[in-house]
Coordinates of C-alpha atoms in Angstrom, one line a residue:
M1 CA -118.3 8.3 -52.8
T2 CA -117.5 6.8 -49.5
D3 CA -116.3 9.3 -46.9
D4 CA -115.8 7.6 -43.3
N5 CA -114.1 10.6 -42.3
L6 CA -117.5 12.4 -42.2
L7 CA -118.5 10.1 -39.4
D8 CA -115.8 11.4 -37.3
P9 CA -117.4 13.1 -34.2
R10 CA -115.3 16.1 -34.7
R11 CA -116.8 16.8 -38.0
T12 CA -119.7 18.9 -38.4
I13 CA -122.5 18.8 -41.2
V14 CA -124.6 21.8 -41.6
F15 CA -127.9 21.3 -43.3
A16 CA -129.4 24.6 -44.9
G17 CA -132.8 25.4 -46.5
D18 CA -136.4 26.0 -46.0
S19 CA -139.6 24.2 -44.2
V20 CA -138.4 20.8 -45.8
T21 CA -135.4 21.1 -43.6
D22 CA -136.6 23.1 -40.7
C23 CA -139.5 20.8 -39.7
G24 CA -139.9 22.4 -36.4
R25 CA -136.3 22.5 -35.4
R26 CA -136.5 25.7 -33.7
T27 CA -138.9 24.5 -31.1
D28 CA -137.0 21.3 -30.8
P29 CA -134.8 21.1 -27.7
A30 CA -132.3 19.1 -30.0
G31 CA -132.6 21.5 -32.7
L32 CA -133.3 18.9 -35.2
G33 CA -136.8 18.9 -36.1
D34 CA -138.6 15.6 -37.0
G35 CA -137.7 15.5 -40.8
Y36 CA -135.1 14.2 -43.0
V37 CA -132.3 15.7 -40.9
K38 CA -133.6 13.9 -37.7
N39 CA -133.7 10.8 -39.8
L40 CA -130.0 11.2 -40.9
Y41 CA -129.1 12.0 -37.5
D42 CA -130.4 8.6 -36.3
A43 CA -128.6 7.1 -38.9
L44 CA -125.1 8.7 -38.9
P45 CA -123.5 7.9 -35.7
G46 CA -120.7 10.4 -35.1
P47 CA -120.7 13.8 -36.8
R48 CA -122.0 17.0 -35.1
I49 CA -125.5 17.7 -37.0
V50 CA -126.6 21.2 -37.3
N51 CA -130.0 22.0 -38.6
A52 CA -130.1 25.4 -40.3
G53 CA -133.6 25.5 -42.2
I54 CA -136.1 28.2 -41.8
S55 CA -139.4 27.7 -43.2
G56 CA -140.4 29.9 -46.0
D57 CA -136.8 30.8 -46.9
R58 CA -135.8 31.4 -50.6
A59 CA -132.2 31.4 -51.9
V60 CA -131.7 35.3 -51.2
D61 CA -133.1 34.6 -47.5
L62 CA -130.3 32.0 -47.0
V63 CA -127.7 34.6 -48.4
A64 CA -128.8 36.9 -45.7
R65 CA -128.2 34.5 -42.8
W66 CA -125.3 32.6 -44.3
K67 CA -122.5 33.8 -42.1
T68 CA -124.3 33.4 -38.9
D69 CA -126.3 30.5 -39.5
V70 CA -123.8 28.4 -41.7
L71 CA -120.1 29.6 -41.8
A72 CA -120.1 30.5 -38.2
H73 CA -120.3 26.6 -37.6
T74 CA -116.8 25.9 -39.5
P75 CA -118.7 23.0 -41.3
D76 CA -117.0 20.3 -42.9
L77 CA -119.9 19.5 -45.1
V78 CA -122.8 21.7 -45.9
S79 CA -125.9 20.3 -47.6
I80 CA -128.3 22.8 -49.3
L81 CA -132.0 22.5 -50.2
V82 CA -133.5 25.5 -51.5
G83 CA -135.8 26.6 -54.3
I84 CA -139.4 25.5 -54.1
N85 CA -140.5 28.9 -52.2
D86 CA -138.6 30.7 -55.2
T87 CA -141.1 29.2 -57.3
W88 CA -144.2 28.9 -55.0
R89 CA -144.0 32.8 -54.3
R90 CA -144.7 33.4 -57.9
Y91 CA -147.8 31.7 -57.7
D92 CA -149.4 32.6 -54.2
K93 CA -147.8 36.1 -53.6
D94 CA -147.1 37.3 -57.4
D95 CA -143.6 37.6 -56.3
P96 CA -141.2 35.7 -58.7
T97 CA -137.8 35.0 -58.6
S98 CA -136.2 34.7 -62.0
A99 CA -133.9 31.6 -62.9
E100 CA -131.1 34.2 -63.1
S101 CA -131.5 35.7 -59.9
F102 CA -132.0 32.4 -57.9
E103 CA -128.6 31.3 -59.9
A104 CA -127.1 34.6 -58.5
S105 CA -128.1 34.0 -54.8
Y106 CA -127.0 30.3 -55.1
R107 CA -123.6 31.3 -56.1
E108 CA -123.1 33.6 -53.1
L109 CA -123.9 30.6 -51.1
L110 CA -121.5 28.6 -52.7
D111 CA -118.7 30.8 -53.1
P112 CA -117.4 30.8 -49.5
L113 CA -117.5 27.1 -49.3
R114 CA -115.0 26.1 -52.1
E115 CA -112.8 24.3 -49.2
V116 CA -115.9 22.5 -48.0
R117 CA -117.8 19.4 -49.1
L118 CA -120.9 20.3 -50.9
V119 CA -124.1 18.3 -51.2
L120 CA -126.8 20.0 -53.3
V121 CA -130.2 18.6 -52.9
E122 CA -132.6 19.2 -56.1
P123 CA -135.8 21.2 -55.0
F124 CA -138.8 18.9 -55.6
L125 CA -142.3 18.9 -56.6
V126 CA -144.8 16.2 -56.6
P127 CA -148.0 18.1 -58.2
V128 CA -151.4 17.0 -56.5
D129 CA -153.5 19.0 -58.7
D130 CA -153.8 20.8 -62.1
E131 CA -152.2 24.2 -60.6
Q132 CA -149.2 22.7 -59.4
H133 CA -148.5 21.1 -62.6
G134 CA -148.0 24.5 -64.0
W135 CA -145.5 25.2 -61.6
R136 CA -142.9 23.3 -63.7
E137 CA -142.5 26.0 -66.0
D138 CA -141.0 27.9 -63.2
L139 CA -139.3 25.2 -61.0
D140 CA -137.5 23.2 -64.0
P141 CA -135.2 26.1 -65.1
K142 CA -134.0 26.5 -61.2
L143 CA -133.5 22.7 -61.2
E144 CA -131.1 22.9 -64.2
V145 CA -129.6 25.9 -62.3
V146 CA -128.9 23.5 -59.1
R147 CA -127.7 20.6 -61.4
R148 CA -125.3 23.0 -63.3
L149 CA -123.9 24.5 -60.1
A150 CA -123.3 21.0 -58.6
I151 CA -121.0 20.1 -61.4
E152 CA -119.1 23.5 -61.5
Y153 CA -118.6 23.4 -57.8
G154 CA -117.8 19.5 -57.6
A155 CA -120.8 19.2 -55.1
L156 CA -122.5 15.8 -54.9
L157 CA -126.0 16.0 -56.3
V158 CA -129.2 14.5 -54.5
P159 CA -131.5 13.5 -57.4
A160 CA -134.7 14.6 -55.3
D161 CA -137.0 15.8 -57.8
A162 CA -136.5 13.0 -60.3
E163 CA -136.7 10.4 -57.4
F164 CA -139.5 11.8 -55.7
N165 CA -141.7 12.0 -59.0
A166 CA -140.7 8.5 -60.1
L167 CA -142.0 7.0 -57.0
A168 CA -144.7 9.2 -57.0
S169 CA -146.0 7.6 -60.1
E170 CA -146.2 4.6 -58.3
V171 CA -147.7 5.3 -54.7
G172 CA -149.2 8.6 -55.6
P173 CA -147.9 12.1 -54.7
E174 CA -149.7 12.4 -51.5
T175 CA -147.9 9.5 -50.1
L176 CA -144.7 11.5 -50.3
A177 CA -146.0 14.9 -49.9
D178 CA -149.7 15.6 -49.2
D179 CA -149.5 19.0 -50.5
G180 CA -147.1 18.4 -53.3
V181 CA -144.2 20.3 -51.4
H182 CA -143.8 19.2 -47.6
P183 CA -142.8 15.5 -47.2
T184 CA -144.9 13.1 -45.4
A185 CA -142.9 10.8 -42.9
A186 CA -142.6 8.6 -45.9
G187 CA -141.3 11.4 -48.0
H188 CA -138.6 12.4 -45.3
R189 CA -137.5 8.8 -45.1
L190 CA -137.2 8.7 -48.9
L191 CA -135.1 11.8 -48.6
A192 CA -132.8 10.8 -46.1
D193 CA -132.2 7.6 -47.9
L194 CA -131.3 9.3 -51.0
W195 CA -128.9 11.7 -49.2
Q196 CA -127.1 8.9 -47.5
R197 CA -126.9 6.7 -50.6
T198 CA -125.6 9.7 -52.7
V199 CA -122.9 10.6 -49.8
F200 CA -121.8 7.3 -48.6
S201 CA -121.9 5.1 -51.9

């Protein structure tokens, strides 16, 4: 889908999510951080770009700050990348989020945006050890939620998990995310390229 109107300087694109989106944006004078959002800012002349990522957030945390951090910007497009912490907290804090609860929170994010262009980015994991391979049991049902919701809400889906894992099998997972979750510079470039191709092709 090509939408040149999104490049109009009067347009606003909000990127919402967790640490993968945050990338230090709260200490960056430009508010962009140094990850895929900054890469897209450099690649997309024109639109106002807002980074609304906060490290550690789960879907329910996004719901709690949705009005002030996303809706208040009157966005023309909202891109959401959330879910890996909904899985991770099960394993490091014994604080699981069921796929059903994840879906309920995600719907609360999407329902106020029915008149807004939507991009849903798959939460992704490129396992770097045996323990993380076991996380797929928890993450995969949440991935299915995101994929179903993209269809239901007419959103574009960025196939990040599929693409990251396909490339990781060639170059090694640490090349893309040295801890399996947080992208390296190469991982952020891949994510930005995937996003741009999905939205503008």
